[in-house]
Tab-separated table of C-alpha atoms in Angstrom:
chain	number	residue	atom	x	y	z
A	12	MET	CA	-44.135	14.766	32.266
A	13	LEU	CA	-44.022	11.998	34.855
A	14	LEU	CA	-42.392	8.640	34.355
A	15	VAL	CA	-45.195	6.158	33.894
A	16	SER	CA	-42.891	3.241	34.671
A	17	CYS	CA	-39.304	3.428	35.855
A	18	GLN	CA	-38.266	0.230	34.098
A	19	SER	CA	-39.596	-2.447	31.779
A	20	HIS	CA	-36.835	-4.957	32.509
A	21	GLY	CA	-38.025	-8.550	32.445
A	22	LYS	CA	-41.510	-7.815	31.074
A	23	GLN	CA	-43.029	-9.948	28.395
A	24	ASP	CA	-42.921	-8.398	24.938
A	25	VAL	CA	-46.460	-6.965	24.681
A	26	VAL	CA	-47.373	-5.944	21.136
A	27	LEU	CA	-49.325	-2.694	20.933
A	28	GLU	CA	-52.376	-2.557	18.724
A	29	GLY	CA	-52.472	-0.070	15.861
A	30	GLY	CA	-49.822	2.438	14.947
A	31	ASP	CA	-47.343	2.491	12.076
A	32	THR	CA	-44.134	0.477	12.405
A	33	LEU	CA	-41.084	2.533	11.417
A	34	THR	CA	-38.350	-0.107	11.653
A	35	VAL	CA	-37.542	-2.733	9.022
A	36	GLN	CA	-34.306	-4.629	9.673
A	37	SER	CA	-33.583	-4.160	13.368
A	38	GLN	CA	-34.154	-7.254	15.493
A	39	LEU	CA	-33.920	-5.449	18.827
A	40	LEU	CA	-35.724	-2.164	18.185
A	41	THR	CA	-39.341	-1.603	17.203
A	42	LEU	CA	-40.563	1.934	16.643
A	43	THR	CA	-44.337	2.396	16.429
A	44	ARG	CA	-45.852	5.767	15.611
A	45	PHE	CA	-49.261	6.685	17.004
A	46	ASP	CA	-51.191	9.936	16.534
A	47	ASP	CA	-49.244	12.061	19.017
A	48	TYR	CA	-46.534	9.818	20.446
A	49	VAL	CA	-44.085	7.097	19.417
A	50	VAL	CA	-43.391	3.877	21.312
A	51	ALA	CA	-39.835	2.548	21.170
A	52	ASP	CA	-39.548	-1.075	22.295
A	53	VAL	CA	-36.051	-2.374	22.985
A	54	ASN	CA	-36.020	-6.168	23.029
A	55	ASP	CA	-33.839	-7.951	25.545
A	56	PRO	CA	-30.794	-9.252	23.602
A	57	TRP	CA	-30.210	-11.970	26.198
A	58	ASN	CA	-33.783	-13.182	26.757
A	59	GLU	CA	-35.799	-13.844	23.623
A	60	GLY	CA	-39.395	-12.694	23.752
A	61	ARG	CA	-38.851	-10.223	26.585
A	62	LEU	CA	-38.569	-6.453	26.642
A	63	LEU	CA	-35.508	-4.726	27.978
A	64	SER	CA	-37.195	-1.314	27.989
A	65	ARG	CA	-40.165	0.540	26.538
A	66	TYR	CA	-39.997	4.265	25.889
A	67	VAL	CA	-42.940	6.519	25.110
A	68	LEU	CA	-41.702	9.545	23.188
A	69	VAL	CA	-43.993	12.521	23.617
A	70	GLY	CA	-43.852	15.988	22.050
A	71	ASP	CA	-45.151	19.279	23.399
A	72	SER	CA	-48.815	18.368	23.070
A	73	CYS	CA	-50.330	14.981	23.781
A	74	ASP	CA	-53.941	14.307	24.709
A	75	SER	CA	-53.776	10.528	24.391
A	76	GLU	CA	-53.746	7.999	27.187
A	77	LEU	CA	-50.205	6.653	27.158
A	78	PRO	CA	-49.135	3.015	27.416
A	79	ASP	CA	-46.856	1.907	30.234
A	80	GLY	CA	-43.229	2.787	29.678
A	81	VAL	CA	-40.606	5.404	30.373
A	82	VAL	CA	-42.053	8.683	29.155
A	83	VAL	CA	-39.483	10.876	27.414
A	84	ASN	CA	-40.171	14.457	26.365
A	85	VAL	CA	-38.786	14.987	22.881
A	86	PRO	CA	-36.903	16.546	21.259
A	87	LEU	CA	-34.163	16.306	23.851
A	88	GLY	CA	-32.549	19.650	24.551
A	89	SER	CA	-29.846	18.172	26.769
A	90	SER	CA	-28.432	14.692	27.307
A	91	LEU	CA	-25.666	12.736	28.980
A	92	VAL	CA	-24.110	10.464	26.348
A	93	TYR	CA	-21.933	7.585	27.495
A	94	SER	CA	-20.493	6.605	24.108
A	95	SER	CA	-18.756	8.549	21.351
A	96	VAL	CA	-20.603	6.246	18.923
A	97	HIS	CA	-23.909	7.838	19.844
A	98	ALA	CA	-22.438	11.333	20.093
A	99	GLY	CA	-21.209	10.894	16.523
A	100	VAL	CA	-24.634	10.132	15.098
A	101	ILE	CA	-26.241	12.904	17.154
A	102	ASN	CA	-23.702	15.278	15.617
A	103	GLU	CA	-24.555	13.973	12.132
A	104	LEU	CA	-28.205	14.743	12.823
A	105	GLY	CA	-27.197	18.346	13.538
A	106	CYS	CA	-27.995	18.142	17.250
A	107	VAL	CA	-24.570	18.185	18.876
A	108	ASP	CA	-25.667	21.108	21.086
A	109	ALA	CA	-27.929	18.605	22.868
A	110	VAL	CA	-24.880	16.548	23.917
A	111	THR	CA	-24.291	18.501	27.113
A	112	SER	CA	-22.347	15.916	29.106
A	113	VAL	CA	-20.388	12.755	28.341
A	114	CYS	CA	-18.755	9.824	30.077
A	115	ASP	CA	-15.268	8.515	29.247
A	116	ALA	CA	-14.315	11.887	27.784
A	117	GLN	CA	-10.743	10.733	27.109
A	118	TYR	CA	-12.005	8.411	24.367
A	119	TYR	CA	-13.745	11.130	22.366
A	120	SER	CA	-11.831	12.119	19.240
A	121	MET	CA	-14.567	14.193	17.567
A	122	PRO	CA	-13.122	17.713	17.313
A	123	ILE	CA	-16.429	19.385	18.092
A	124	ILE	CA	-16.887	17.395	21.328
A	125	VAL	CA	-13.238	17.863	22.316
A	126	ASP	CA	-13.579	21.623	21.780
A	127	ARG	CA	-16.812	21.787	23.738
A	128	LEU	CA	-15.242	19.860	26.613
A	129	THR	CA	-12.315	22.291	26.609
A	130	ASN	CA	-14.636	25.304	26.568
A	131	GLY	CA	-16.864	23.944	29.317
A	132	LEU	CA	-19.895	23.541	27.058
A	133	VAL	CA	-19.875	19.798	27.673
A	134	VAL	CA	-19.605	18.385	31.191
A	135	ASP	CA	-17.195	15.510	31.848
A	136	ALA	CA	-19.288	13.138	33.971
A	137	GLY	CA	-16.414	10.728	34.614
A	138	SER	CA	-16.199	7.021	33.934
A	139	SER	CA	-19.138	5.187	32.411
A	140	MET	CA	-18.538	2.430	34.974
A	141	SER	CA	-19.010	4.855	37.903
A	142	PRO	CA	-20.231	8.248	36.684
A	143	ASP	CA	-20.081	11.322	38.897
A	144	VAL	CA	-23.624	11.431	40.256
A	145	GLU	CA	-23.214	14.899	41.768
A	146	LYS	CA	-22.220	16.319	38.388
A	147	ILE	CA	-25.170	14.593	36.756
A	148	ILE	CA	-27.573	16.000	39.336
A	149	SER	CA	-26.101	19.476	38.896
A	150	HIS	CA	-26.281	19.232	35.117
A	151	ASN	CA	-29.742	17.586	35.167
A	152	PRO	CA	-29.858	16.267	31.587
A	153	ALA	CA	-33.214	15.487	30.010
A	154	ALA	CA	-32.087	11.905	29.336
A	155	ILE	CA	-29.102	9.583	29.749
A	156	LEU	CA	-28.000	7.454	26.774
A	157	CYS	CA	-25.998	4.370	27.699
A	158	SER	CA	-25.365	0.795	26.571
A	159	PRO	CA	-26.915	-2.061	28.571
A	160	PHE	CA	-25.020	-5.171	29.621
A	161	GLN	CA	-26.304	-8.589	30.586
A	162	ASN	CA	-27.297	-8.920	34.248
A	163	ALA	CA	-26.089	-5.399	35.020
A	164	GLY	CA	-28.026	-2.332	36.074
A	165	HIS	CA	-26.998	1.295	35.921
A	166	GLY	CA	-26.369	1.950	39.599
A	167	ALA	CA	-27.307	5.227	41.235
A	168	ILE	CA	-28.360	6.949	38.023
A	169	GLU	CA	-31.473	4.771	37.902
A	170	ARG	CA	-32.680	6.555	41.052
A	171	LEU	CA	-32.277	10.097	39.752
A	172	GLY	CA	-35.644	10.313	37.995
A	173	ILE	CA	-33.933	10.931	34.651
A	174	PRO	CA	-34.948	8.668	31.752
A	175	VAL	CA	-32.177	6.157	31.032
A	176	ILE	CA	-32.205	5.252	27.334
A	177	GLU	CA	-30.697	1.793	26.872
A	178	CYS	CA	-28.969	1.764	23.494
A	179	ALA	CA	-28.650	-1.939	22.745
A	180	ASP	CA	-27.691	-1.297	19.113
A	181	TYR	CA	-24.278	-2.907	19.629
A	182	MET	CA	-26.001	-6.261	20.165
A	183	GLU	CA	-27.707	-6.249	16.765
A	184	ALA	CA	-26.805	-9.239	14.598
A	185	THR	CA	-26.674	-7.359	11.295
A	186	PRO	CA	-24.938	-4.132	10.221
A	187	LEU	CA	-28.090	-2.637	8.718
A	188	GLY	CA	-30.064	-3.635	11.808
A	189	ARG	CA	-27.699	-1.628	13.970
A	190	ALA	CA	-27.611	1.288	11.551
A	191	GLU	CA	-31.403	1.526	11.743
A	192	TRP	CA	-31.096	2.803	15.309
A	193	VAL	CA	-30.388	6.182	13.693
A	194	LYS	CA	-34.179	6.445	13.396
A	195	PHE	CA	-34.498	6.177	17.191
A	196	MET	CA	-31.883	8.905	17.567
A	197	GLY	CA	-33.765	11.002	15.061
A	198	LEU	CA	-36.958	10.683	17.092
A	199	LEU	CA	-35.160	11.504	20.354
A	200	TYR	CA	-33.614	14.666	18.941
A	201	GLY	CA	-36.432	15.835	16.664
A	202	GLN	CA	-34.774	14.883	13.362
A	203	TYR	CA	-36.626	11.772	12.232
A	204	ASP	CA	-36.918	12.729	8.547
A	205	LYS	CA	-33.193	13.400	8.354
A	206	ALA	CA	-32.452	10.136	10.131
A	207	ASP	CA	-34.693	8.212	7.766
A	208	SER	CA	-32.895	9.741	4.767
A	209	ILE	CA	-29.509	8.845	6.255
A	210	TYR	CA	-30.621	5.259	6.754
A	211	SER	CA	-31.971	4.941	3.205
A	212	ALA	CA	-28.645	6.147	1.797
A	213	VAL	CA	-26.744	3.704	4.027
A	214	VAL	CA	-28.836	0.756	2.825
A	215	MET	CA	-28.310	1.683	-0.826
A	216	ALA	CA	-24.530	2.049	-0.457
A	217	TYR	CA	-24.154	-1.084	1.659
A	218	ASP	CA	-26.177	-3.276	-0.672
A	219	SER	CA	-24.223	-2.013	-3.688
A	220	LEU	CA	-20.895	-3.029	-2.104
A	221	LYS	CA	-22.311	-6.323	-0.863
A	222	ASN	CA	-23.562	-7.237	-4.335
A	223	MET	CA	-20.165	-6.362	-5.792
A	224	ALA	CA	-18.351	-8.699	-3.390
A	225	ALA	CA	-20.898	-11.482	-3.819
A	226	ASN	CA	-19.472	-12.327	-7.232
A	227	VAL	CA	-15.852	-12.944	-6.202
A	228	HIS	CA	-14.351	-16.292	-7.165
A	229	GLU	CA	-12.083	-16.666	-4.132
A	230	ARG	CA	-12.975	-15.819	-0.553
A	231	PRO	CA	-9.983	-15.334	1.760
A	232	THR	CA	-10.142	-16.303	5.425
A	233	VAL	CA	-10.026	-13.597	8.100
A	234	ILE	CA	-9.651	-13.154	11.870
A	235	SER	CA	-9.563	-10.025	13.991
A	236	GLU	CA	-8.042	-8.417	17.097
A	237	MET	CA	-5.234	-9.913	19.216
A	238	VAL	CA	-4.310	-11.142	22.682
A	239	THR	CA	-4.835	-8.537	25.417
A	240	ASP	CA	-3.879	-9.453	28.982
A	241	GLY	CA	-3.966	-13.117	28.036
A	242	VAL	CA	-7.396	-12.979	26.387
A	243	TRP	CA	-8.197	-12.817	22.671
A	244	PHE	CA	-11.547	-11.091	22.202
A	245	MET	CA	-12.972	-12.342	18.912
A	246	PRO	CA	-16.326	-11.263	17.406
A	247	GLY	CA	-18.954	-13.968	17.703
A	248	GLY	CA	-19.966	-15.701	14.508
A	249	GLY	CA	-23.468	-14.278	14.836
A	250	SER	CA	-22.280	-10.695	15.353
A	251	TYR	CA	-22.704	-7.813	12.954
A	252	MET	CA	-18.916	-7.758	12.513
A	253	ALA	CA	-18.973	-11.346	11.283
A	254	ARG	CA	-21.717	-10.350	8.868
A	255	VAL	CA	-19.598	-7.494	7.494
A	256	PHE	CA	-16.733	-9.936	6.871
A	257	ALA	CA	-19.089	-12.206	4.938
A	258	ASP	CA	-20.632	-9.342	2.983
A	259	ALA	CA	-17.112	-8.174	2.052
A	260	GLY	CA	-16.401	-11.518	0.398
A	261	ALA	CA	-14.380	-13.235	3.124
A	262	ASN	CA	-14.761	-16.397	5.193
A	263	TYR	CA	-14.640	-15.588	8.888
A	264	VAL	CA	-12.855	-18.311	10.848
A	265	TRP	CA	-15.521	-18.282	13.591
A	266	ALA	CA	-18.499	-18.083	11.222
A	267	ASP	CA	-19.925	-21.336	12.626
A	268	ASP	CA	-20.403	-19.727	16.055
A	269	ASN	CA	-23.819	-18.241	16.885
A	270	SER	CA	-22.759	-15.657	19.478
A	271	THR	CA	-23.724	-12.042	18.797
A	272	GLY	CA	-21.231	-10.656	21.315
A	273	SER	CA	-17.508	-11.273	21.779
A	274	LEU	CA	-15.806	-14.600	22.362
A	275	GLN	CA	-13.104	-14.697	25.047
A	276	LEU	CA	-10.433	-17.088	23.815
A	277	ASP	CA	-6.854	-17.958	24.644
A	278	PHE	CA	-4.041	-17.858	22.112
A	279	ALA	CA	-3.831	-21.636	21.767
A	280	THR	CA	-7.486	-21.860	20.759
A	281	VAL	CA	-7.131	-19.118	18.179
A	282	TYR	CA	-3.852	-20.431	16.833
A	283	ASP	CA	-5.208	-23.938	16.422
A	284	ARG	CA	-8.080	-22.753	14.278
A	285	ALA	CA	-6.843	-19.544	12.686
A	286	ARG	CA	-3.094	-19.786	12.151
A	287	ASP	CA	-3.566	-20.092	8.364
A	288	ALA	CA	-5.966	-17.148	8.031
A	289	ASP	CA	-5.130	-14.943	5.044
A	290	PHE	CA	-5.999	-11.658	6.749
A	291	TRP	CA	-5.701	-10.424	10.318
A	292	LEU	CA	-7.482	-7.159	11.202
A	293	ILE	CA	-6.550	-5.421	14.453
A	294	LYS	CA	-7.891	-2.306	16.162
A	295	THR	CA	-5.600	-0.410	18.531
A	296	PHE	CA	-6.011	2.797	20.504
A	297	GLY	CA	-3.332	5.466	20.564
A	298	ARG	CA	-0.634	3.666	18.610
A	299	ASP	CA	0.141	2.666	15.041
A	300	LEU	CA	0.982	-1.012	15.156
A	301	THR	CA	4.121	-2.492	13.583
A	302	LEU	CA	5.018	-6.131	13.054
A	303	ALA	CA	7.899	-5.725	15.495
A	304	GLN	CA	5.539	-4.399	18.179
A	305	LEU	CA	3.046	-7.144	17.458
A	306	GLU	CA	5.731	-9.771	17.944
A	307	SER	CA	7.039	-7.975	21.033
A	308	ASP	CA	3.563	-7.963	22.581
A	309	TYR	CA	3.273	-11.700	22.146
A	310	ALA	CA	6.015	-13.666	20.428
A	311	LEU	CA	3.686	-16.324	19.055
A	312	HIS	CA	1.882	-13.688	16.970
A	313	ALA	CA	4.698	-14.072	14.459
A	314	ARG	CA	3.641	-17.653	13.761
A	315	MET	CA	0.384	-16.567	12.158
A	316	LYS	CA	0.313	-16.901	8.360
A	317	ALA	CA	-0.972	-13.353	7.885
A	318	PHE	CA	2.013	-12.039	9.835
A	319	ALA	CA	4.460	-13.430	7.269
A	320	SER	CA	2.371	-12.857	4.144
A	321	GLY	CA	1.521	-9.171	4.563
A	322	GLY	CA	-2.056	-9.820	5.571
A	323	VAL	CA	-2.052	-7.846	8.832
A	324	TYR	CA	-3.997	-4.571	8.804
A	325	SER	CA	-4.448	-2.265	11.760
A	326	CYS	CA	-6.663	0.678	12.634
A	327	ASN	CA	-5.592	3.172	15.297
A	328	THR	CA	-8.997	4.144	16.674
A	329	GLY	CA	-7.451	6.989	18.638
A	330	ALA	CA	-6.295	8.670	15.434
A	331	THR	CA	-9.277	7.884	13.200
A	332	SER	CA	-13.024	8.322	13.529
A	333	LEU	CA	-13.804	4.634	12.943
A	334	PHE	CA	-15.767	4.116	16.166
A	335	GLU	CA	-17.801	7.270	15.589
A	336	ASP	CA	-18.493	6.387	11.962
A	337	PHE	CA	-19.084	2.715	11.313
A	338	PRO	CA	-21.835	1.636	13.749
A	339	PHE	CA	-24.369	3.837	11.969
A	340	HIS	CA	-22.521	3.775	8.649
A	341	PRO	CA	-21.546	0.134	8.109
A	342	GLU	CA	-20.959	0.866	4.434
A	343	VAL	CA	-17.732	2.714	5.327
A	344	LEU	CA	-16.384	-0.369	7.098
A	345	LEU	CA	-17.616	-2.683	4.336
A	346	ARG	CA	-15.802	-0.536	1.772
A	347	GLU	CA	-12.552	-0.837	3.756
A	348	TYR	CA	-12.861	-4.607	3.955
A	349	VAL	CA	-13.729	-5.043	0.281
A	350	LYS	CA	-10.632	-3.013	-0.545
A	351	ILE	CA	-8.457	-5.142	1.764
A	352	PHE	CA	-9.855	-8.511	0.642
A	353	HIS	CA	-10.502	-7.723	-3.036
A	354	GLY	CA	-8.588	-4.584	-3.937
A	355	ASN	CA	-9.277	-4.980	-7.656
A	356	LEU	CA	-12.976	-4.324	-7.057
A	357	LEU	CA	-12.251	-0.802	-5.781
A	358	PRO	CA	-9.114	0.258	-7.677
A	359	ASP	CA	-9.556	3.988	-6.983
A	360	TYR	CA	-10.410	3.731	-3.286
A	361	GLU	CA	-7.716	4.422	-0.675
A	362	LEU	CA	-8.065	3.018	2.816
A	363	LYS	CA	-9.296	5.621	5.300
A	364	TYR	CA	-9.130	3.748	8.604
A	365	TYR	CA	-6.883	0.704	8.209
A	366	LYS	CA	-3.217	0.518	7.236
A	367	SER	CA	-1.089	-2.404	6.136
A	368	VAL	CA	1.140	-3.303	9.098
A	369	LYS	CA	4.840	-3.340	8.199
């Protein structure tokens, strides 16, 4: 099947007539089913009213005239996957055999992917910033799944004639909006019904926890992450992470910000606004954080209220499956936060990802 259009970047968002819309909560993804194909429109997160990409997903038989877009033969039998987040949901759909190459292999903690890398069943295509084009050509995956960034292309891989699937799920403003991208994955890998069932269960569990936390009498304040190389990356107030904080019954210190991505702040800015925050949630990679290490990394960390009051919690993402789990299962992260902020609501639940920092 030929590519009808190599890219849809910068095109106006043209609404197709007819078809059944399969998405409900996603703001960036619209899936429309027609008789023998599905159109997946990915809206541009940085330019309202414009398309980032349009994909036309076609099965073995299709007699219809297709709309413009990147034509993708589905189900995918092979794929290069840039992110462990997407590999995780593909594995949940039962299609891990179709993950035949990955980028940034050192960040994959899923045992099945690690084993397949060791056994040569999955190709290490190098860094996602500069993938090994020769390996990609040799492997010749049916599609490449990667995350788009503002004002950035995908380099040489765009010229290989392989469909590049731009997974903009990380830019969704709501947890359930991002989780709904599992339906797109289900369509790509021939498991839509399973994906739809997964999403329905996620919505039910998430809403149950959200309703539980909605009735709390006191809402603690919360911040996240820490200074790294002089910069404090803080979730924007319009991000899905900020929404999870709110749904867990907490007041996020940057809730008045509208950004859906990350804010790049200095310590003084954070300290001025957030020094009295009740909780401080930090993700690390490859180490279990201690208060002594936190203070050693940056002495002024010790001046934060949460540091002295026992409100610091850390997740070692290299030792847990948080990154593989929560983007498509926001209920698992919401449950952690409800437990941290309002432990009495979940007396029998033990934290799976986060630990109290001592």
